[in-house]
PDB file of C-alpha atoms in Angstrom:
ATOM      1  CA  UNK A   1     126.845 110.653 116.640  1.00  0.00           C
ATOM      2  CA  UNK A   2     124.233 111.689 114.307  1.00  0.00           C
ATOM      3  CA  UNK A   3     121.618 114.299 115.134  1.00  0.00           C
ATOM      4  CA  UNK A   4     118.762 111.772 114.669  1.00  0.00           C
ATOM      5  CA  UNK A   5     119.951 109.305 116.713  1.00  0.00           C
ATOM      6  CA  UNK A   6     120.424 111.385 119.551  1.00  0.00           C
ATOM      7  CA  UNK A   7     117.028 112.943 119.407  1.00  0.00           C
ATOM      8  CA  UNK A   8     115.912 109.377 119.174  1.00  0.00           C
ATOM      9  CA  UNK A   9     118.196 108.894 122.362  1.00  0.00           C
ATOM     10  CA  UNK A  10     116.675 112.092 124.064  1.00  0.00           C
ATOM     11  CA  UNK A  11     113.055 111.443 123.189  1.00  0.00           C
ATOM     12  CA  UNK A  12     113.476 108.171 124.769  1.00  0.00           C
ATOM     13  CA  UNK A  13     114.738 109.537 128.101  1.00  0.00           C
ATOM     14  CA  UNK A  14     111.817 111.854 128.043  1.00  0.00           C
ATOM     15  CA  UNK A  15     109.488 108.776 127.399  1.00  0.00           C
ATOM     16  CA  UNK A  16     111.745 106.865 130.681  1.00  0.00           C
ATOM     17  CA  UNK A  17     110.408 109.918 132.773  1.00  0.00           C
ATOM     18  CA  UNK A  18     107.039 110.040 131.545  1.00  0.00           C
ATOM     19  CA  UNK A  19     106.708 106.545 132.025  1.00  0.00           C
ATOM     20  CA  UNK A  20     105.217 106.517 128.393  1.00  0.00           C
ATOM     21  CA  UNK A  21     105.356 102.606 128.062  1.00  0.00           C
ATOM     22  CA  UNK A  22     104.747 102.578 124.113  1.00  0.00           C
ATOM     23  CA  UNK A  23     106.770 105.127 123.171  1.00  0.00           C
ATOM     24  CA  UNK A  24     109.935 103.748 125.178  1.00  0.00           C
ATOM     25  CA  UNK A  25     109.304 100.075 124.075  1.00  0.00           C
ATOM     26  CA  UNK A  26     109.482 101.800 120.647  1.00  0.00           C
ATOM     27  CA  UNK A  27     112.809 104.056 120.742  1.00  0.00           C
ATOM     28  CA  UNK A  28     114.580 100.928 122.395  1.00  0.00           C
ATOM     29  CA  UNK A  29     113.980  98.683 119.782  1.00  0.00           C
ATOM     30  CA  UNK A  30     114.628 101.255 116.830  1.00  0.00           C
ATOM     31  CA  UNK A  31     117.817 102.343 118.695  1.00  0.00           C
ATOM     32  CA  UNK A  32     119.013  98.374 119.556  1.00  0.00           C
ATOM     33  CA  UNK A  33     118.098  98.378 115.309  1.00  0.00           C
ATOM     34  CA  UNK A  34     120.731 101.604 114.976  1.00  0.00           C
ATOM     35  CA  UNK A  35     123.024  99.807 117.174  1.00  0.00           C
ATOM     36  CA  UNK A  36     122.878  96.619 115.193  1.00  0.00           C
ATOM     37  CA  UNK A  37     123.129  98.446 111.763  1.00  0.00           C
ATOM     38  CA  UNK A  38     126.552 100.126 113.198  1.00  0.00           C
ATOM     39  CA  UNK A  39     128.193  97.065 113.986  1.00  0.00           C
ATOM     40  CA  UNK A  40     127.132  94.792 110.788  1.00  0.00           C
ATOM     41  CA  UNK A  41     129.377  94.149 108.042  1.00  0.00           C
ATOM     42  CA  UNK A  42     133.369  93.952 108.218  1.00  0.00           C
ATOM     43  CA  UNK A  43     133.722  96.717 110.802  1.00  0.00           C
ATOM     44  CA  UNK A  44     131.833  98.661 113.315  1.00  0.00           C
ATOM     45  CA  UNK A  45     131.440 102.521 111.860  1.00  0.00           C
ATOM     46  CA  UNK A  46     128.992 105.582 112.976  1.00  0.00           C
ATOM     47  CA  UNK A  47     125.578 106.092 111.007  1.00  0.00           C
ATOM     48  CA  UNK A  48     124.800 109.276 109.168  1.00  0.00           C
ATOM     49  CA  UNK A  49     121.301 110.885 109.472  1.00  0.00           C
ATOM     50  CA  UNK A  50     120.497 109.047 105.935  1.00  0.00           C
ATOM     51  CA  UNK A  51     121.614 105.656 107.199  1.00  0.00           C
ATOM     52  CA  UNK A  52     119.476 105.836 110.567  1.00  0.00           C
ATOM     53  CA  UNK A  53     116.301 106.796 108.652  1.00  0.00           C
ATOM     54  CA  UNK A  54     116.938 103.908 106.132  1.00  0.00           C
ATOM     55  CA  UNK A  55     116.845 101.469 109.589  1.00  0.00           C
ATOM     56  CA  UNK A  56     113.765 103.410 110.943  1.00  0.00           C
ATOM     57  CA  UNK A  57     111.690 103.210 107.416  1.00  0.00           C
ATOM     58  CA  UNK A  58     112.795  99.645 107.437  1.00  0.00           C
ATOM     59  CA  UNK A  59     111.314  99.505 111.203  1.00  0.00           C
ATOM     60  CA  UNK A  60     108.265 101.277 110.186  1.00  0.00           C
ATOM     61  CA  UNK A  61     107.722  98.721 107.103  1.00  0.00           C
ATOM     62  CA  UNK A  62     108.175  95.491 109.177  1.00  0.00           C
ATOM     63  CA  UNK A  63     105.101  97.103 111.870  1.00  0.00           C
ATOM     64  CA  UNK A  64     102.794  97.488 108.971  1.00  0.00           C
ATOM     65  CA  UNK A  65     103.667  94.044 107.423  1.00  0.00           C
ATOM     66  CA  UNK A  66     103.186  92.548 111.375  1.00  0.00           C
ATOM     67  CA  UNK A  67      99.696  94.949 111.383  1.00  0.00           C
ATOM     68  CA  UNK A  68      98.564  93.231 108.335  1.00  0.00           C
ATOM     69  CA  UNK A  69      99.839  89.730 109.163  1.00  0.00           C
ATOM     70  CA  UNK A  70      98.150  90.152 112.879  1.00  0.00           C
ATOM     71  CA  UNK A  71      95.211  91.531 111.334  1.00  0.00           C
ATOM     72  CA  UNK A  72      94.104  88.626 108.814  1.00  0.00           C
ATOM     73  CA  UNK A  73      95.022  86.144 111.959  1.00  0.00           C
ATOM     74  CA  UNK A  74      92.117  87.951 113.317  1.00  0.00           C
ATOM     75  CA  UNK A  75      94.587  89.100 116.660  1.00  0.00           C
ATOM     76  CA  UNK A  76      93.435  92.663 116.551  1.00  0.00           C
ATOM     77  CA  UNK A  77      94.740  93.815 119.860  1.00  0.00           C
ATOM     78  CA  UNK A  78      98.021  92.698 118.612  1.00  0.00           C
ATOM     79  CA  UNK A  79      97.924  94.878 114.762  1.00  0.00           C
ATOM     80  CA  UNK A  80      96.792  97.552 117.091  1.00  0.00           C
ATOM     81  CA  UNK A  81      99.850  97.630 119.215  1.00  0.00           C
ATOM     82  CA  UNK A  82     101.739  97.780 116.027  1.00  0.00           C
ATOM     83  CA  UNK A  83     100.267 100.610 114.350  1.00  0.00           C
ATOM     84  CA  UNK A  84     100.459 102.323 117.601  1.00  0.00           C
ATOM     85  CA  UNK A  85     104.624 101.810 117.768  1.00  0.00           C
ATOM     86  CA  UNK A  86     104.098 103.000 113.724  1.00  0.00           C
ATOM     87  CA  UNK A  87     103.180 106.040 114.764  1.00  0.00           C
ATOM     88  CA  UNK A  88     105.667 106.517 117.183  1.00  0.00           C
ATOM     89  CA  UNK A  89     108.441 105.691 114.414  1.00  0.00           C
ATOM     90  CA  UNK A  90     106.336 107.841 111.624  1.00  0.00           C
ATOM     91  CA  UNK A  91     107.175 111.067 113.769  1.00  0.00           C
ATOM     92  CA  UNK A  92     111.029 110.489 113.108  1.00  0.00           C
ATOM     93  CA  UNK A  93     110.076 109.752 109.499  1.00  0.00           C
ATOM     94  CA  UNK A  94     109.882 111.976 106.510  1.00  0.00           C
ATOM     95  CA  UNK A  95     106.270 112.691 105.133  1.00  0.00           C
ATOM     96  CA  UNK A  96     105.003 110.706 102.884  1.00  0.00           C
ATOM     97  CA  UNK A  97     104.522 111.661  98.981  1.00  0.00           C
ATOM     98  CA  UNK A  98     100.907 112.072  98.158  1.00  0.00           C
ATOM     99  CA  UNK A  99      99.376 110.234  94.809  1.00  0.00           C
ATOM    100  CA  UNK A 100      99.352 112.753  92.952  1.00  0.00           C
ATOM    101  CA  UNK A 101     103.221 113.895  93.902  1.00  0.00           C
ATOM    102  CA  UNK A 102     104.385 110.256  93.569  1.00  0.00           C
ATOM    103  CA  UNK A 103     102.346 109.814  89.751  1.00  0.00           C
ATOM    104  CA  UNK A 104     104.188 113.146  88.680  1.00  0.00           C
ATOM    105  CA  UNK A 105     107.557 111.610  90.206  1.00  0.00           C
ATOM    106  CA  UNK A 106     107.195 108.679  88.191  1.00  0.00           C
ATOM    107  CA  UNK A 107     106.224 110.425  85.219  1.00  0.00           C
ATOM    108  CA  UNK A 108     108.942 112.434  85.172  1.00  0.00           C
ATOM    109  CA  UNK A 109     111.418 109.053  85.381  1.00  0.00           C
ATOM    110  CA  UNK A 110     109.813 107.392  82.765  1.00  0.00           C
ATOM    111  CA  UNK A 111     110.230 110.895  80.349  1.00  0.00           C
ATOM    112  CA  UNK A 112     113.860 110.872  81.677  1.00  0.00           C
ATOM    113  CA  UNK A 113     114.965 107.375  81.112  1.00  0.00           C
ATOM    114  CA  UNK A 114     112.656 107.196  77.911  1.00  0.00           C
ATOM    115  CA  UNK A 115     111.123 104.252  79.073  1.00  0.00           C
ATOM    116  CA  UNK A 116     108.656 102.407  76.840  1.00  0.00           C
ATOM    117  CA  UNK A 117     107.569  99.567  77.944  1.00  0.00           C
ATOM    118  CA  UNK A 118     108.155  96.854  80.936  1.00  0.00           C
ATOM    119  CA  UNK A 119     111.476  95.806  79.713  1.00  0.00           C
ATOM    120  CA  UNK A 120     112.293  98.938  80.882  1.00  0.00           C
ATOM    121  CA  UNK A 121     111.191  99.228  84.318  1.00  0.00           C
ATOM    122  CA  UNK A 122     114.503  98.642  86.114  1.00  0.00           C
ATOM    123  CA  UNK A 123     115.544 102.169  84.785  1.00  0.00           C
ATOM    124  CA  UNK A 124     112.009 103.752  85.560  1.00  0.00           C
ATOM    125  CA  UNK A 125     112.965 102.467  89.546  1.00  0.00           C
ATOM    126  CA  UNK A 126     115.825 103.463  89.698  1.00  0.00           C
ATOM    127  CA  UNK A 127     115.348 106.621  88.513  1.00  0.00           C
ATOM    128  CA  UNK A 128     112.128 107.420  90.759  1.00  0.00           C
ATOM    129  CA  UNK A 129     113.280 105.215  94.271  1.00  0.00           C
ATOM    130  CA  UNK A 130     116.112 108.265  93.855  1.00  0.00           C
ATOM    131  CA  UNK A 131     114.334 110.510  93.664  1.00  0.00           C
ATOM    132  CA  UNK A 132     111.201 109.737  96.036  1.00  0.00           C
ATOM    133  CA  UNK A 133     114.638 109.143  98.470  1.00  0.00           C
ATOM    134  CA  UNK A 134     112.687 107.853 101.429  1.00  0.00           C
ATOM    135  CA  UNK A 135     109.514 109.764 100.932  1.00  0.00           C
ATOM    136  CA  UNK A 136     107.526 106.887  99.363  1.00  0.00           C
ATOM    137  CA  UNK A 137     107.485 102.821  99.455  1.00  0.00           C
ATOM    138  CA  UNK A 138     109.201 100.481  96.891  1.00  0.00           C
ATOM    139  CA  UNK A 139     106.215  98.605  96.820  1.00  0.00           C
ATOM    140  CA  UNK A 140     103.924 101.922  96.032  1.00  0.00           C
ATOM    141  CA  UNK A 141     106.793 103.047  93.353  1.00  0.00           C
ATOM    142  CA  UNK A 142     106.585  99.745  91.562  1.00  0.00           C
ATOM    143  CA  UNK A 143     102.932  99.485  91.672  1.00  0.00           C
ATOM    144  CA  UNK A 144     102.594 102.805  89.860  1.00  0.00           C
ATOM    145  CA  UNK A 145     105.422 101.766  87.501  1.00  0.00           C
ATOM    146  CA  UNK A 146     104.121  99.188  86.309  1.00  0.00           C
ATOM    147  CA  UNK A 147     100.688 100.862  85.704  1.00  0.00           C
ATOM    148  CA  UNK A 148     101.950 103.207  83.472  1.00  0.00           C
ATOM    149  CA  UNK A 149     104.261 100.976  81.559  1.00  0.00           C
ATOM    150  CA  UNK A 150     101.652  98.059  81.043  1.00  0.00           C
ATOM    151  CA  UNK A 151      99.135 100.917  79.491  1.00  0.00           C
TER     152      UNK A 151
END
């Protein structure tokens, strides 16, 4: 079993004692999300630490999409539940890259692939999704990709 997952398993017999209702809601579903990402495809296999924080970043993505969904619905005790179980999974996450970090990143993939234009942008995200490896959205990445290619 990877270390992550049973820190996520221990954490969420600490929350059991503590009676920490958000904070157990939250490791149960992210761990019932491990489980399920174990047993898809053609046969059941064991996660690495990579693989379970590619399930909890996808986790963490679908509460802020559900924040922001709740949140133009005008439901705000809902989108604050959310960000709260966020937070919880942001704790098992990597940090985030800053701006400025994440502009340099993608400057240094579009000098690497020698990217000119858009009809190059493919290359450009590959390149910098590698190496932001977890530490920054697609949806930022692209954003900032296509900035600088478009200019």
């Amino acid at each position: 079993m990877s270390a992550l997952k049973n820190r996520l398993k221990d954490d969420l017999h600490a929350a059991i004692k503590a009676r920490d209702e958000l904070t157990m809601a939250t490791l149960r579903m992210a761990l019932t999300a491990v489980s399920s990402a174990e047993v898809a495809g053609p046969s059941a296999r064991e996660l690495s630490d990579d693989d379970v924080l590619r399930v909890l970043a996808r986790e963490a993505k679908a509460r802020r999409e559900s924040a922001e969904a709740y949140d133009g619905a005008g439901r705000g005790e809902l989108a604050a539940r959310e960000r709260a179980e966020l937070g919880v999974l942001e704790a098992y996450l990597p940090a985030q890259l800053g701006d400025e970090e994440l502009a340099a990143l993608v400057g240094e993939a579009i000098a690497a692939t020698g990217a000119t234009g858009m009809a190059q942008m493919g290359a450009v995200m590959k390149a910098a999704t590698a190496a932001a490896a977890g530490r920054a959205e697609g949806g930022r990445i692209a954003a900032l990709v296509r900035a600088r290619l478009s200019s």
